[in-house]
Amino acid sequence: MAERTPFSLQDKHILVTGASSGIGLSICKSIVAAGGKVTGTARRADLLAEMVKELGEDRSSFIDADLASDAGIDKVAAGITEINGFVYAAGISKLSPLKFIKRQSLEEVMNINYFSMVLLLAQLTRQKKLKKNDNSSIVLISSVAQQVGTKSSLLYTGSKGAMSAASRVIANELSSQKIRVNT
């Protein structure tokens, strides 16, 4: 039996959004490397299938779903069993100066980067999918950009700022169940 370290995810099952590429895919690889099992979700089933092939079917699985829709959120919540952790790495970035921002772009970025995160977490907690009192963890991938205020990044930084603010509320609500929440 392998020695258990503070970074071990042995016997832990983690759900990761945005798992088909970038940060989400790297997180999936790290979870498996630390001994955990991962279920990745994203829109691209072909890339998710490649992830499972690389990581192994015994350590990984996927749910192809578009979190921009309620149907996609419902599909992920229904497709997942009890989990020890959740990583929200799905996200999009659009750069636009303030004077050119339109409602459609604002809604698109907020929908994926913030609304879907809140709605999926609401489903997972309502359906009791996150293990309580087992040192479970929620990690929301935000950005330091929300603290910097770089020109033309209002859409992205606003959504990540909303995520960071929400994480404090979610942490307070779930602390009694020993579920940690970090951004």
PDB file of C-alpha atoms in Angstrom:
ATOM      1  CA  MET A   1       0.000   0.000   0.000  1.00  0.00           C
ATOM      2  CA  ALA A   2       1.343   3.436  -0.933  1.00  0.00           C
ATOM      3  CA  GLU A   3       2.262   5.855   1.818  1.00  0.00           C
ATOM      4  CA  ARG A   4      -0.486   8.400   2.379  1.00  0.00           C
ATOM      5  CA  THR A   5       0.665  12.015   2.132  1.00  0.00           C
ATOM      6  CA  PRO A   6      -1.195  15.251   2.912  1.00  0.00           C
ATOM      7  CA  PHE A   7      -1.631  15.603  -0.852  1.00  0.00           C
ATOM      8  CA  SER A   8      -2.996  12.119  -1.381  1.00  0.00           C
ATOM      9  CA  LEU A   9      -6.375  11.793  -3.042  1.00  0.00           C
ATOM     10  CA  GLN A  10      -6.478   8.031  -2.536  1.00  0.00           C
ATOM     11  CA  ASP A  11     -10.096   6.832  -2.435  1.00  0.00           C
ATOM     12  CA  LYS A  12     -11.372  10.320  -3.339  1.00  0.00           C
ATOM     13  CA  HIS A  13     -13.695  11.026  -6.282  1.00  0.00           C
ATOM     14  CA  ILE A  14     -13.543  14.543  -7.731  1.00  0.00           C
ATOM     15  CA  LEU A  15     -15.806  16.202 -10.309  1.00  0.00           C
ATOM     16  CA  VAL A  16     -13.997  18.684 -12.577  1.00  0.00           C
ATOM     17  CA  THR A  17     -15.702  21.052 -15.027  1.00  0.00           C
ATOM     18  CA  GLY A  18     -13.865  22.400 -18.054  1.00  0.00           C
ATOM     19  CA  ALA A  19     -11.991  19.097 -18.133  1.00  0.00           C
ATOM     20  CA  SER A  20     -11.391  18.831 -21.872  1.00  0.00           C
ATOM     21  CA  SER A  21      -8.469  21.273 -22.027  1.00  0.00           C
ATOM     22  CA  GLY A  22      -6.320  23.835 -20.235  1.00  0.00           C
ATOM     23  CA  ILE A  23      -6.482  24.172 -16.471  1.00  0.00           C
ATOM     24  CA  GLY A  24      -9.354  21.692 -16.131  1.00  0.00           C
ATOM     25  CA  LEU A  25      -7.492  18.929 -17.972  1.00  0.00           C
ATOM     26  CA  SER A  26      -4.322  19.594 -15.973  1.00  0.00           C
ATOM     27  CA  ILE A  27      -6.329  19.338 -12.753  1.00  0.00           C
ATOM     28  CA  CYS A  28      -7.766  15.983 -13.870  1.00  0.00           C
ATOM     29  CA  LYS A  29      -4.255  14.672 -14.520  1.00  0.00           C
ATOM     30  CA  SER A  30      -3.067  15.901 -11.109  1.00  0.00           C
ATOM     31  CA  ILE A  31      -6.003  14.248  -9.331  1.00  0.00           C
ATOM     32  CA  VAL A  32      -5.238  10.879 -10.907  1.00  0.00           C
ATOM     33  CA  ALA A  33      -1.499  11.304 -10.221  1.00  0.00           C
ATOM     34  CA  ALA A  34      -2.385  11.897  -6.540  1.00  0.00           C
ATOM     35  CA  GLY A  35      -4.327   8.620  -6.420  1.00  0.00           C
ATOM     36  CA  GLY A  36      -7.835   9.966  -6.917  1.00  0.00           C
ATOM     37  CA  LYS A  37     -10.592   9.198  -9.356  1.00  0.00           C
ATOM     38  CA  VAL A  38     -11.916  11.970 -11.580  1.00  0.00           C
ATOM     39  CA  THR A  39     -15.094  12.606 -13.515  1.00  0.00           C
ATOM     40  CA  GLY A  40     -14.533  15.344 -16.049  1.00  0.00           C
ATOM     41  CA  THR A  41     -17.211  17.348 -17.751  1.00  0.00           C
ATOM     42  CA  ALA A  42     -17.118  19.684 -20.731  1.00  0.00           C
ATOM     43  CA  ARG A  43     -18.824  20.209 -24.079  1.00  0.00           C
ATOM     44  CA  ARG A  44     -16.291  18.295 -26.203  1.00  0.00           C
ATOM     45  CA  ALA A  45     -16.953  14.555 -25.849  1.00  0.00           C
ATOM     46  CA  ASP A  46     -14.069  13.732 -28.212  1.00  0.00           C
ATOM     47  CA  LEU A  47     -11.529  15.525 -26.014  1.00  0.00           C
ATOM     48  CA  LEU A  48     -13.038  14.042 -22.854  1.00  0.00           C
ATOM     49  CA  ALA A  49     -12.730  10.564 -24.383  1.00  0.00           C
ATOM     50  CA  GLU A  50      -9.033  11.271 -25.049  1.00  0.00           C
ATOM     51  CA  MET A  51      -8.634  12.305 -21.407  1.00  0.00           C
ATOM     52  CA  VAL A  52     -10.155   9.023 -20.209  1.00  0.00           C
ATOM     53  CA  LYS A  53      -7.974   7.051 -22.610  1.00  0.00           C
ATOM     54  CA  GLU A  54      -4.855   8.800 -21.278  1.00  0.00           C
ATOM     55  CA  LEU A  55      -5.774   8.585 -17.583  1.00  0.00           C
ATOM     56  CA  GLY A  56      -7.382   5.146 -17.670  1.00  0.00           C
ATOM     57  CA  GLU A  57     -10.996   4.058 -17.443  1.00  0.00           C
ATOM     58  CA  ASP A  58     -10.446   2.727 -13.931  1.00  0.00           C
ATOM     59  CA  ARG A  59      -9.410   6.211 -12.677  1.00  0.00           C
ATOM     60  CA  SER A  60     -11.453   8.546 -14.898  1.00  0.00           C
ATOM     61  CA  SER A  61     -14.800   9.015 -16.573  1.00  0.00           C
ATOM     62  CA  PHE A  62     -16.650  11.832 -18.261  1.00  0.00           C
ATOM     63  CA  ILE A  63     -20.006  13.471 -18.767  1.00  0.00           C
ATOM     64  CA  ASP A  64     -20.285  15.551 -21.918  1.00  0.00           C
ATOM     65  CA  ALA A  65     -22.538  18.492 -21.148  1.00  0.00           C
ATOM     66  CA  ASP A  66     -22.863  22.173 -21.911  1.00  0.00           C
ATOM     67  CA  LEU A  67     -23.064  24.005 -18.599  1.00  0.00           C
ATOM     68  CA  ALA A  68     -24.471  27.061 -20.375  1.00  0.00           C
ATOM     69  CA  SER A  69     -27.871  25.358 -20.258  1.00  0.00           C
ATOM     70  CA  ASP A  70     -30.044  24.055 -17.447  1.00  0.00           C
ATOM     71  CA  ALA A  71     -30.239  20.727 -19.320  1.00  0.00           C
ATOM     72  CA  GLY A  72     -26.448  20.440 -19.211  1.00  0.00           C
ATOM     73  CA  ILE A  73     -26.350  21.243 -15.497  1.00  0.00           C
ATOM     74  CA  ASP A  74     -29.105  18.677 -14.853  1.00  0.00           C
ATOM     75  CA  LYS A  75     -27.190  16.071 -16.897  1.00  0.00           C
ATOM     76  CA  VAL A  76     -24.029  16.519 -14.835  1.00  0.00           C
ATOM     77  CA  ALA A  77     -25.877  16.443 -11.502  1.00  0.00           C
ATOM     78  CA  ALA A  78     -27.805  13.325 -12.534  1.00  0.00           C
ATOM     79  CA  GLY A  79     -24.708  11.608 -13.910  1.00  0.00           C
ATOM     80  CA  ILE A  80     -22.593  11.983 -10.818  1.00  0.00           C
ATOM     81  CA  THR A  81     -22.742   9.827  -7.722  1.00  0.00           C
ATOM     82  CA  GLU A  82     -21.345  10.824  -4.370  1.00  0.00           C
ATOM     83  CA  ILE A  83     -18.148  12.879  -4.667  1.00  0.00           C
ATOM     84  CA  ASN A  84     -15.455  14.079  -2.263  1.00  0.00           C
ATOM     85  CA  GLY A  85     -14.621  17.178  -4.237  1.00  0.00           C
ATOM     86  CA  PHE A  86     -15.660  19.557  -6.948  1.00  0.00           C
ATOM     87  CA  VAL A  87     -13.462  21.800  -9.092  1.00  0.00           C
ATOM     88  CA  TYR A  88     -15.144  24.454 -11.217  1.00  0.00           C
ATOM     89  CA  ALA A  89     -12.612  25.164 -13.966  1.00  0.00           C
ATOM     90  CA  ALA A  90     -15.056  25.854 -16.798  1.00  0.00           C
ATOM     91  CA  GLY A  91     -14.805  29.392 -18.042  1.00  0.00           C
ATOM     92  CA  ILE A  92     -14.536  31.749 -20.951  1.00  0.00           C
ATOM     93  CA  SER A  93     -12.826  35.082 -21.406  1.00  0.00           C
ATOM     94  CA  LYS A  94     -13.870  37.877 -23.720  1.00  0.00           C
ATOM     95  CA  LEU A  95     -12.001  41.146 -23.949  1.00  0.00           C
ATOM     96  CA  SER A  96     -13.964  44.271 -24.747  1.00  0.00           C
ATOM     97  CA  PRO A  97     -13.616  47.932 -23.811  1.00  0.00           C
ATOM     98  CA  LEU A  98     -16.475  49.171 -21.638  1.00  0.00           C
ATOM     99  CA  LYS A  99     -18.014  51.290 -24.409  1.00  0.00           C
ATOM    100  CA  PHE A 100     -18.454  48.231 -26.670  1.00  0.00           C
ATOM    101  CA  ILE A 101     -19.992  45.819 -24.155  1.00  0.00           C
ATOM    102  CA  LYS A 102     -23.400  44.463 -25.096  1.00  0.00           C
ATOM    103  CA  ARG A 103     -25.847  42.480 -22.974  1.00  0.00           C
ATOM    104  CA  GLN A 104     -25.320  39.319 -25.056  1.00  0.00           C
ATOM    105  CA  SER A 105     -21.568  39.202 -24.319  1.00  0.00           C
ATOM    106  CA  LEU A 106     -22.117  40.012 -20.653  1.00  0.00           C
ATOM    107  CA  GLU A 107     -24.717  37.262 -20.301  1.00  0.00           C
ATOM    108  CA  GLU A 108     -22.541  34.734 -22.159  1.00  0.00           C
ATOM    109  CA  VAL A 109     -19.529  35.248 -19.890  1.00  0.00           C
ATOM    110  CA  MET A 110     -21.536  35.483 -16.656  1.00  0.00           C
ATOM    111  CA  ASN A 111     -23.543  32.403 -17.626  1.00  0.00           C
ATOM    112  CA  ILE A 112     -20.514  30.112 -17.848  1.00  0.00           C
ATOM    113  CA  ASN A 113     -18.173  31.766 -15.357  1.00  0.00           C
ATOM    114  CA  TYR A 114     -20.697  32.449 -12.605  1.00  0.00           C
ATOM    115  CA  PHE A 115     -24.357  31.417 -13.088  1.00  0.00           C
ATOM    116  CA  SER A 116     -23.548  27.825 -14.099  1.00  0.00           C
ATOM    117  CA  MET A 117     -21.150  27.436 -11.177  1.00  0.00           C
ATOM    118  CA  VAL A 118     -23.827  28.549  -8.713  1.00  0.00           C
ATOM    119  CA  LEU A 119     -26.579  26.483 -10.324  1.00  0.00           C
ATOM    120  CA  LEU A 120     -24.477  23.303 -10.503  1.00  0.00           C
ATOM    121  CA  LEU A 121     -23.346  23.687  -6.889  1.00  0.00           C
ATOM    122  CA  ALA A 122     -26.969  24.250  -5.866  1.00  0.00           C
ATOM    123  CA  GLN A 123     -27.950  20.976  -7.572  1.00  0.00           C
ATOM    124  CA  LEU A 124     -25.031  19.037  -6.067  1.00  0.00           C
ATOM    125  CA  THR A 125     -25.812  20.240  -2.538  1.00  0.00           C
ATOM    126  CA  ARG A 126     -29.577  19.854  -2.900  1.00  0.00           C
ATOM    127  CA  GLN A 127     -29.099  16.275  -4.126  1.00  0.00           C
ATOM    128  CA  LYS A 128     -26.509  15.604  -1.387  1.00  0.00           C
ATOM    129  CA  LYS A 129     -23.842  14.567  -3.897  1.00  0.00           C
ATOM    130  CA  LEU A 130     -20.948  16.064  -1.880  1.00  0.00           C
ATOM    131  CA  LYS A 131     -19.872  13.914   1.043  1.00  0.00           C
ATOM    132  CA  LYS A 132     -20.454  15.646   4.372  1.00  0.00           C
ATOM    133  CA  ASN A 133     -18.109  15.444   7.352  1.00  0.00           C
ATOM    134  CA  ASP A 134     -15.431  13.787   5.214  1.00  0.00           C
ATOM    135  CA  ASN A 135     -13.135  16.749   4.571  1.00  0.00           C
ATOM    136  CA  SER A 136     -14.667  17.262   1.168  1.00  0.00           C
ATOM    137  CA  SER A 137     -13.552  20.248  -0.831  1.00  0.00           C
ATOM    138  CA  ILE A 138     -14.837  22.676  -3.445  1.00  0.00           C
ATOM    139  CA  VAL A 139     -12.323  24.625  -5.512  1.00  0.00           C
ATOM    140  CA  LEU A 140     -13.562  27.446  -7.731  1.00  0.00           C
ATOM    141  CA  ILE A 141     -11.017  28.604 -10.301  1.00  0.00           C
ATOM    142  CA  SER A 142     -11.128  32.386 -10.154  1.00  0.00           C
ATOM    143  CA  SER A 143      -8.424  34.808 -11.253  1.00  0.00           C
ATOM    144  CA  VAL A 144      -6.219  37.508  -9.807  1.00  0.00           C
ATOM    145  CA  ALA A 145      -7.452  39.526 -12.772  1.00  0.00           C
ATOM    146  CA  GLN A 146     -10.554  40.348 -10.722  1.00  0.00           C
ATOM    147  CA  GLN A 147      -8.330  42.266  -8.298  1.00  0.00           C
ATOM    148  CA  VAL A 148      -6.223  44.069 -10.910  1.00  0.00           C
ATOM    149  CA  GLY A 149      -8.757  45.718 -13.221  1.00  0.00           C
ATOM    150  CA  THR A 150      -6.896  45.389 -16.520  1.00  0.00           C
ATOM    151  CA  LYS A 151      -8.347  47.429 -19.393  1.00  0.00           C
ATOM    152  CA  SER A 152     -10.936  45.672 -21.558  1.00  0.00           C
ATOM    153  CA  SER A 153     -11.345  42.787 -19.107  1.00  0.00           C
ATOM    154  CA  LEU A 154     -14.576  43.901 -17.440  1.00  0.00           C
ATOM    155  CA  LEU A 155     -16.622  40.919 -18.633  1.00  0.00           C
ATOM    156  CA  TYR A 156     -14.130  38.345 -17.370  1.00  0.00           C
ATOM    157  CA  THR A 157     -13.019  40.092 -14.180  1.00  0.00           C
ATOM    158  CA  GLY A 158     -16.588  40.899 -13.191  1.00  0.00           C
ATOM    159  CA  SER A 159     -17.564  37.237 -13.483  1.00  0.00           C
ATOM    160  CA  LYS A 160     -14.510  36.098 -11.503  1.00  0.00           C
ATOM    161  CA  GLY A 161     -15.146  38.763  -8.870  1.00  0.00           C
ATOM    162  CA  ALA A 162     -18.695  37.448  -8.492  1.00  0.00           C
ATOM    163  CA  MET A 163     -17.292  33.929  -8.119  1.00  0.00           C
ATOM    164  CA  SER A 164     -14.835  35.018  -5.439  1.00  0.00           C
ATOM    165  CA  ALA A 165     -17.536  36.845  -3.479  1.00  0.00           C
ATOM    166  CA  ALA A 166     -19.887  33.860  -3.777  1.00  0.00           C
ATOM    167  CA  SER A 167     -17.191  31.496  -2.520  1.00  0.00           C
ATOM    168  CA  ARG A 168     -17.186  33.213   0.874  1.00  0.00           C
ATOM    169  CA  VAL A 169     -20.952  32.742   1.231  1.00  0.00           C
ATOM    170  CA  ILE A 170     -20.795  29.134   0.040  1.00  0.00           C
ATOM    171  CA  ALA A 171     -17.931  28.440   2.474  1.00  0.00           C
ATOM    172  CA  ASN A 172     -19.998  29.800   5.364  1.00  0.00           C
ATOM    173  CA  GLU A 173     -23.016  27.719   4.371  1.00  0.00           C
ATOM    174  CA  LEU A 174     -21.081  24.455   4.010  1.00  0.00           C
ATOM    175  CA  SER A 175     -18.582  24.798   6.859  1.00  0.00           C
ATOM    176  CA  SER A 176     -20.828  22.997   9.347  1.00  0.00           C
ATOM    177  CA  GLN A 177     -20.732  19.975   7.011  1.00  0.00           C
ATOM    178  CA  LYS A 178     -16.905  20.090   6.949  1.00  0.00           C
ATOM    179  CA  ILE A 179     -16.893  20.950   3.253  1.00  0.00           C
ATOM    180  CA  ARG A 180     -14.095  23.436   2.459  1.00  0.00           C
ATOM    181  CA  VAL A 181     -14.533  26.054  -0.242  1.00  0.00           C
ATOM    182  CA  ASN A 182     -11.639  27.922  -1.839  1.00  0.00           C
ATOM    183  CA  THR A 183     -10.981  30.018  -4.912  1.00  0.00           C
TER     184      THR A 183
END
